[in-house]
mmCIF file of C-alpha atoms and ligand atoms in Angstrom:
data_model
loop_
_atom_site.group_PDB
_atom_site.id
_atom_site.type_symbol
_atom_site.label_atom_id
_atom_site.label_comp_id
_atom_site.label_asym_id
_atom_site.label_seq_id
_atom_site.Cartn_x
_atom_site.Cartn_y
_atom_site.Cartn_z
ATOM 1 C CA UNK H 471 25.715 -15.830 27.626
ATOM 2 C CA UNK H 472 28.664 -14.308 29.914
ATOM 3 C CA UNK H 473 29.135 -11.724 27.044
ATOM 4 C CA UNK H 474 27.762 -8.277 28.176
ATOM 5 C CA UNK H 475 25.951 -5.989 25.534
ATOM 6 C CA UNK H 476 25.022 -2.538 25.993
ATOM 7 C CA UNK H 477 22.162 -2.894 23.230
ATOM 8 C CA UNK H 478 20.924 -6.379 21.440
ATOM 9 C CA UNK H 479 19.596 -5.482 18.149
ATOM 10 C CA UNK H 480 16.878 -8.309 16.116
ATOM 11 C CA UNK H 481 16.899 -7.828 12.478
ATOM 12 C CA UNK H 482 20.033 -5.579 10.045
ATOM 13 C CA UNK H 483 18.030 -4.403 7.482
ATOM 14 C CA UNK H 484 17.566 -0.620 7.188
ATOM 15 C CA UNK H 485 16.012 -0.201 11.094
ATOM 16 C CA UNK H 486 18.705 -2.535 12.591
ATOM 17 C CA UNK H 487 21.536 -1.382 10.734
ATOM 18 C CA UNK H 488 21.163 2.429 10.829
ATOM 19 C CA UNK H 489 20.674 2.177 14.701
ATOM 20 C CA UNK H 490 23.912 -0.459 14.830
ATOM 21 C CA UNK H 491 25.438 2.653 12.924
ATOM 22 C CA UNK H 492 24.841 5.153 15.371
ATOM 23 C CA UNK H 493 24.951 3.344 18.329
ATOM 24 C CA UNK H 494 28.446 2.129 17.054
ATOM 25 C CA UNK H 495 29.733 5.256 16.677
ATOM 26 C CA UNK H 496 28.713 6.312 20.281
ATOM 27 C CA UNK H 497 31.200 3.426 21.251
ATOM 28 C CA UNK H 498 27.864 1.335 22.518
ATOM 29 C CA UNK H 499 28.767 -2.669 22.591
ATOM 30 C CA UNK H 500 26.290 -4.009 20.325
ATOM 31 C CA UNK H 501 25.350 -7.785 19.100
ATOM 32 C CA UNK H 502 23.232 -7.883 16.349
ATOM 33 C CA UNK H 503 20.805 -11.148 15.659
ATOM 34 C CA UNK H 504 19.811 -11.997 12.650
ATOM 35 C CA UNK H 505 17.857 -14.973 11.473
ATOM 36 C CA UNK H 506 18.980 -15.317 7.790
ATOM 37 C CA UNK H 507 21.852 -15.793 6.535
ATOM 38 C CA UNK H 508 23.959 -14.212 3.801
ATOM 39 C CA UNK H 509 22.339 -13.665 0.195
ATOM 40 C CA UNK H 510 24.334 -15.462 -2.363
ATOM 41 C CA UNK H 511 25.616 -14.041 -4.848
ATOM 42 C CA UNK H 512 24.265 -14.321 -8.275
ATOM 43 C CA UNK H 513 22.817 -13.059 -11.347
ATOM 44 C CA UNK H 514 19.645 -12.850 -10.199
ATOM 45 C CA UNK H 515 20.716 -10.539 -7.598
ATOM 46 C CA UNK H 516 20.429 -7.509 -10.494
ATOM 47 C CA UNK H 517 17.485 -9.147 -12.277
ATOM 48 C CA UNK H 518 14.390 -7.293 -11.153
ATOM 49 C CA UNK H 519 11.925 -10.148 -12.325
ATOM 50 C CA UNK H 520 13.792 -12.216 -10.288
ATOM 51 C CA UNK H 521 13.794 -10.738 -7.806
ATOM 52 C CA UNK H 522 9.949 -8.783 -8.166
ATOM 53 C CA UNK H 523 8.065 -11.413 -10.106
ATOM 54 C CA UNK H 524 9.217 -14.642 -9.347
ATOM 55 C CA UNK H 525 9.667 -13.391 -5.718
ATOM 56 C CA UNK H 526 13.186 -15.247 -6.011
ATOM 57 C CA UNK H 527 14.402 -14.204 -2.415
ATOM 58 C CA UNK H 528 11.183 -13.930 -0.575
ATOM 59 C CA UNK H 529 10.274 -16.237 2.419
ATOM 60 C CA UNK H 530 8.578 -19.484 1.918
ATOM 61 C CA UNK H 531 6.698 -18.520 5.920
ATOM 62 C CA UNK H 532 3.152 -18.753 6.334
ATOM 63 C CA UNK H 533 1.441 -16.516 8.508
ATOM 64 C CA UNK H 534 -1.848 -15.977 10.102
ATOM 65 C CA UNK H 535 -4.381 -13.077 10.282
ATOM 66 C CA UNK H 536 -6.874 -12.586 13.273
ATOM 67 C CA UNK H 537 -9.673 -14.766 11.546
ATOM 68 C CA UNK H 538 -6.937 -17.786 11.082
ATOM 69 C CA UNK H 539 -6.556 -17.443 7.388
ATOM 70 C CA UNK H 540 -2.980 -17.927 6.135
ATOM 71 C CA UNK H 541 -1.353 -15.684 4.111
ATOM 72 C CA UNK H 542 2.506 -15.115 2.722
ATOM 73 C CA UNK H 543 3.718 -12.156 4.011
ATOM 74 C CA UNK H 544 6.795 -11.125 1.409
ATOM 75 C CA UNK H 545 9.014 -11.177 4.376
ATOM 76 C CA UNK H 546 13.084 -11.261 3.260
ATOM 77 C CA UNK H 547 15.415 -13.016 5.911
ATOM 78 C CA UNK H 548 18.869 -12.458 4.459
ATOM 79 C CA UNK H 549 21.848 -10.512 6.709
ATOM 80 C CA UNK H 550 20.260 -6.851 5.349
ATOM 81 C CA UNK H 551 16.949 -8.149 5.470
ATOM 82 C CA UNK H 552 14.786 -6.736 2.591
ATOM 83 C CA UNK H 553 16.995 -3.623 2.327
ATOM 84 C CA UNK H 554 19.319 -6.106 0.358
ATOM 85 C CA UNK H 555 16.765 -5.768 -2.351
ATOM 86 C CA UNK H 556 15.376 -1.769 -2.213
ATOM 87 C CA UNK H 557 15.419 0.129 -5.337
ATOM 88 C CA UNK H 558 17.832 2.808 -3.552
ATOM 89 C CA UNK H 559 14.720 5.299 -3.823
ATOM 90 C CA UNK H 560 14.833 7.164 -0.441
ATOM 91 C CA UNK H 561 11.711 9.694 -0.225
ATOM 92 C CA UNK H 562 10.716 11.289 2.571
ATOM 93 C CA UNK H 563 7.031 11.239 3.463
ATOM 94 C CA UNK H 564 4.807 14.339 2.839
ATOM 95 C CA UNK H 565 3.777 16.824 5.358
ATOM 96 C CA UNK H 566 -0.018 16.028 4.056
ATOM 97 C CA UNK H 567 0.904 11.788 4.921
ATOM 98 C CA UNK H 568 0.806 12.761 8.814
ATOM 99 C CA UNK H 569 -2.666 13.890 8.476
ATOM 100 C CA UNK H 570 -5.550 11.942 8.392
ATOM 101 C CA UNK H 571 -6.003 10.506 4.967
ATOM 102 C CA UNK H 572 -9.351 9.269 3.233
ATOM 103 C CA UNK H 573 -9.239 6.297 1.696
ATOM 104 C CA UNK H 574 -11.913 4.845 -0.626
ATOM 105 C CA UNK H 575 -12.016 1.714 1.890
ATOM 106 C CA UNK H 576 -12.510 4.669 4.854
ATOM 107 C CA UNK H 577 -9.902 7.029 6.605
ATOM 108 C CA UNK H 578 -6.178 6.213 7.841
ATOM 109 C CA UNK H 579 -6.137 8.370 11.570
ATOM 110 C CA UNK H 580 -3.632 11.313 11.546
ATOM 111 C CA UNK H 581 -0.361 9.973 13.039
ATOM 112 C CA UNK H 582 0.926 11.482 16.845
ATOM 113 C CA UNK H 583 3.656 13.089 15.287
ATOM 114 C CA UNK H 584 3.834 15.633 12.266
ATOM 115 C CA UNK H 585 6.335 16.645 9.371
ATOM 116 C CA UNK H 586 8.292 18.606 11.271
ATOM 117 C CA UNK H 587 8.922 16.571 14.301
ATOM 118 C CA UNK H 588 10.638 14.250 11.614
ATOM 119 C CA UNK H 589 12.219 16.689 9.685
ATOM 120 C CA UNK H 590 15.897 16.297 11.130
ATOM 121 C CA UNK H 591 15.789 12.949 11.249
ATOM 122 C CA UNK H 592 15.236 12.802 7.545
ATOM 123 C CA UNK H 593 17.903 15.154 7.015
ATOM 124 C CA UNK H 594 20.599 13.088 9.325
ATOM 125 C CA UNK H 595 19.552 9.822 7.456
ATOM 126 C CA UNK H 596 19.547 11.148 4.059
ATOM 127 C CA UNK H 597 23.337 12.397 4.615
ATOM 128 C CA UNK H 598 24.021 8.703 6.448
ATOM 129 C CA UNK H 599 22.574 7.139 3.238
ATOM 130 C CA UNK H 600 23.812 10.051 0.946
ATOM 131 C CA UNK H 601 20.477 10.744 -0.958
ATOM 132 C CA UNK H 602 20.871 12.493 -4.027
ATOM 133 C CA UNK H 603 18.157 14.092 -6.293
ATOM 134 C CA UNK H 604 16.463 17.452 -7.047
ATOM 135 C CA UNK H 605 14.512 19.267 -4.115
ATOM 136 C CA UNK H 606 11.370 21.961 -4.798
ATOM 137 C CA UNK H 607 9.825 20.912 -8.326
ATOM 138 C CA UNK H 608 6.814 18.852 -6.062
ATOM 139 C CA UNK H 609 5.156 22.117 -3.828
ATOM 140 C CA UNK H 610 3.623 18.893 -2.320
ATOM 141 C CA UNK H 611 6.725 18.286 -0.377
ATOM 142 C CA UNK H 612 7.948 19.464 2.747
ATOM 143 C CA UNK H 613 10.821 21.937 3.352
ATOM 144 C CA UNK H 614 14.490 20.499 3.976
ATOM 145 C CA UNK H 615 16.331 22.469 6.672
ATOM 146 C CA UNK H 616 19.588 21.151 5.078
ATOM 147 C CA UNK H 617 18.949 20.327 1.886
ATOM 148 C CA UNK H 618 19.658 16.785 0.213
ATOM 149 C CA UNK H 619 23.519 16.323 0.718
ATOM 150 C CA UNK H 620 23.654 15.605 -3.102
ATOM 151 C CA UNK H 621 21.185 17.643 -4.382
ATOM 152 C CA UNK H 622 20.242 20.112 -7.524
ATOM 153 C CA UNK H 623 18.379 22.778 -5.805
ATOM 154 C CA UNK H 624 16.285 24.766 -8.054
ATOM 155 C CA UNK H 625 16.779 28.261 -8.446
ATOM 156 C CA UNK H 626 14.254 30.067 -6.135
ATOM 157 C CA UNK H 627 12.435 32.020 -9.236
ATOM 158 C CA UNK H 628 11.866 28.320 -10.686
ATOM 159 C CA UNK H 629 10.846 27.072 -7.063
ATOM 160 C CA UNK H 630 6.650 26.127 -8.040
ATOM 161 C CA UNK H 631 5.597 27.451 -5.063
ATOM 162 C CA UNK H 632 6.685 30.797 -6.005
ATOM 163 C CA UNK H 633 5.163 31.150 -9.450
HETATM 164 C C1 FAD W 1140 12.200 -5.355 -4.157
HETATM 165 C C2 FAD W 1140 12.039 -4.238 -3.140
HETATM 166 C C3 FAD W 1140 12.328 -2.920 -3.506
HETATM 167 C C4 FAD W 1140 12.162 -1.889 -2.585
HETATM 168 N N1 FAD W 1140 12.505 -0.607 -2.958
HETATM 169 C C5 FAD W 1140 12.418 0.396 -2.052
HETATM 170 C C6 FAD W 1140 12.853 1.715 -2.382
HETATM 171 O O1 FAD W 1140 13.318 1.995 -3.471
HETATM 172 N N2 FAD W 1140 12.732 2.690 -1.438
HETATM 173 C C7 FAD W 1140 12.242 2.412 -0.186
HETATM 174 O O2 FAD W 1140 12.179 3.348 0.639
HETATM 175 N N3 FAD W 1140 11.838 1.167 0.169
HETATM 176 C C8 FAD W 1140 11.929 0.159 -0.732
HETATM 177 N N4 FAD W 1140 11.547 -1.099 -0.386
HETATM 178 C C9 FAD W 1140 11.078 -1.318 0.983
HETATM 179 C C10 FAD W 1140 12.291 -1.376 1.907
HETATM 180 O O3 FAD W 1140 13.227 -2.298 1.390
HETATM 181 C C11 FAD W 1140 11.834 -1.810 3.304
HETATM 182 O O4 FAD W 1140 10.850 -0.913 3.772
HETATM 183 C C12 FAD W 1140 13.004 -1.800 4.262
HETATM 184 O O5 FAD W 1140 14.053 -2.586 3.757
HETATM 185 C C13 FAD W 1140 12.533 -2.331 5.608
HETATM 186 O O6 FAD W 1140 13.636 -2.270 6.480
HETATM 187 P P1 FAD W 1140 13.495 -2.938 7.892
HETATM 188 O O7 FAD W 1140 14.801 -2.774 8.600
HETATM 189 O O8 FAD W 1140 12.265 -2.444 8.582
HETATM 190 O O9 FAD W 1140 13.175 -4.481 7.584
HETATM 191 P P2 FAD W 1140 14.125 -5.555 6.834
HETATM 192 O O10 FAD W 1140 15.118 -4.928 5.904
HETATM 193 O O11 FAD W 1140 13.217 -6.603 6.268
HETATM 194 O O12 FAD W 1140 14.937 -6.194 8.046
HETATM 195 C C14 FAD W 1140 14.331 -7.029 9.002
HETATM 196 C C15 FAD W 1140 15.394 -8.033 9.399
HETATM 197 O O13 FAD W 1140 14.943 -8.742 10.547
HETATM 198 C C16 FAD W 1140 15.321 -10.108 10.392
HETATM 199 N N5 FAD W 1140 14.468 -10.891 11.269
HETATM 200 C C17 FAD W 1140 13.134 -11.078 11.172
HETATM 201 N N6 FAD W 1140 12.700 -11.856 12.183
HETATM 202 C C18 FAD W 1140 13.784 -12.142 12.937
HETATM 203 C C19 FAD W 1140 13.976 -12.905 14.120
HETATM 204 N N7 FAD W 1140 12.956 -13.523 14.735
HETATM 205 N N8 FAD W 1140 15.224 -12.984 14.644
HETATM 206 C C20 FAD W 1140 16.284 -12.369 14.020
HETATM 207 N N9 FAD W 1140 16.148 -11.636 12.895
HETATM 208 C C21 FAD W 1140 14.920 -11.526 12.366
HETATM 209 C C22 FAD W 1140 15.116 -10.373 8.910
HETATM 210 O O14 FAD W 1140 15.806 -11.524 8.456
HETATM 211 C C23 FAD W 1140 15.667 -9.078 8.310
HETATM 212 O O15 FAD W 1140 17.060 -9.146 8.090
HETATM 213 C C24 FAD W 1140 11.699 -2.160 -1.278
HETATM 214 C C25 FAD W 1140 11.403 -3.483 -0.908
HETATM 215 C C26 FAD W 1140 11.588 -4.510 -1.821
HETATM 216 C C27 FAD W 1140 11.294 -5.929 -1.379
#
């Protein structure tokens, strides 16, 4: 305990390890915890029935809900947590998500923040994680200030929102 950290980050997957990222670059001295260890290596790494199905890497922990009642929550402790397992699909949510959403089992409140307070943090994460794909066939989806850092931008006549 006589080491000295400027920040003590619990948990790499995705959360931990984008913040060791930036933090590191802003020459903070960081120690990172982590409770699992490394994933082996093997086959079943690539096998998605593995690894969806047969829940290969998932936690054998139990937990609790208010009323007692146990329940497995699908929780991955490896170095990379369950990012070590993500499909790689990296969507941003839509401006409509913030809102408040009705449900069939009722309505999910309207988060504090909106879209737009979001917007360049999507766009610096999405060039951190360099997110490819095509931008402006959904007219669901919110505007990029940037763009994807990959990405096949549609010709504005062929944008939907302007047909
Ligand atoms: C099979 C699969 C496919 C997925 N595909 C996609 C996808 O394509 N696109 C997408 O956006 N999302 C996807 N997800 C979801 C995505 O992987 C998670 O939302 C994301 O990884 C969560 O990141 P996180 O940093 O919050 O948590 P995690 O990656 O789970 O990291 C939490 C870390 O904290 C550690 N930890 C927990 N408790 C402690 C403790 N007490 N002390 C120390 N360390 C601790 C854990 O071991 C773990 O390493 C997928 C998930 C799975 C399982």
């Amino acid at each position: 305990m006589s080491e000295h950290y400027d920040v003590i980050i619990i948990g790499t997957g995705a959360g931990g390890g984008t913040l060791a990222n930036v933090l590191g670059h802003a020459g903070k001295r960081i120690l990172l915890l982590e409770r699992g260890d490394f994933l082996p290596r093997e086959r079943e790494n690539w096998d998605p029935h593995e690894v969806r199905a047969n829940g290969r890497y998932v936690s054998r922990d139990t937990w609790y809900d208010d009323e007692g009642r146990p329940f497995q929550p699908k929780v991955y402790y490896f170095v990379g947590g369950a990012t070590k397992m993500y499909g790689a699909a990296l969507y941003r949510l839509r401006p409509g998500d913030f809102g408040e959403v009705r449900h069939i089992d009722g309505p999910s409140p309207a988060w504090p923040l909106g879209y737009d307070d979001f917007e360049p943090w999507y766009t610096k994460a999405e060039w951190l994680y360099q997110v490819h794909g095509t931008h402006g066939e959904d007219p669901t989806r919110g505007t990029l200030v940037e763009g994807l850092p990959l990405a096949r931008r549609l010709p504005r006549a062929q944008h939907p929102a302007a047909q």
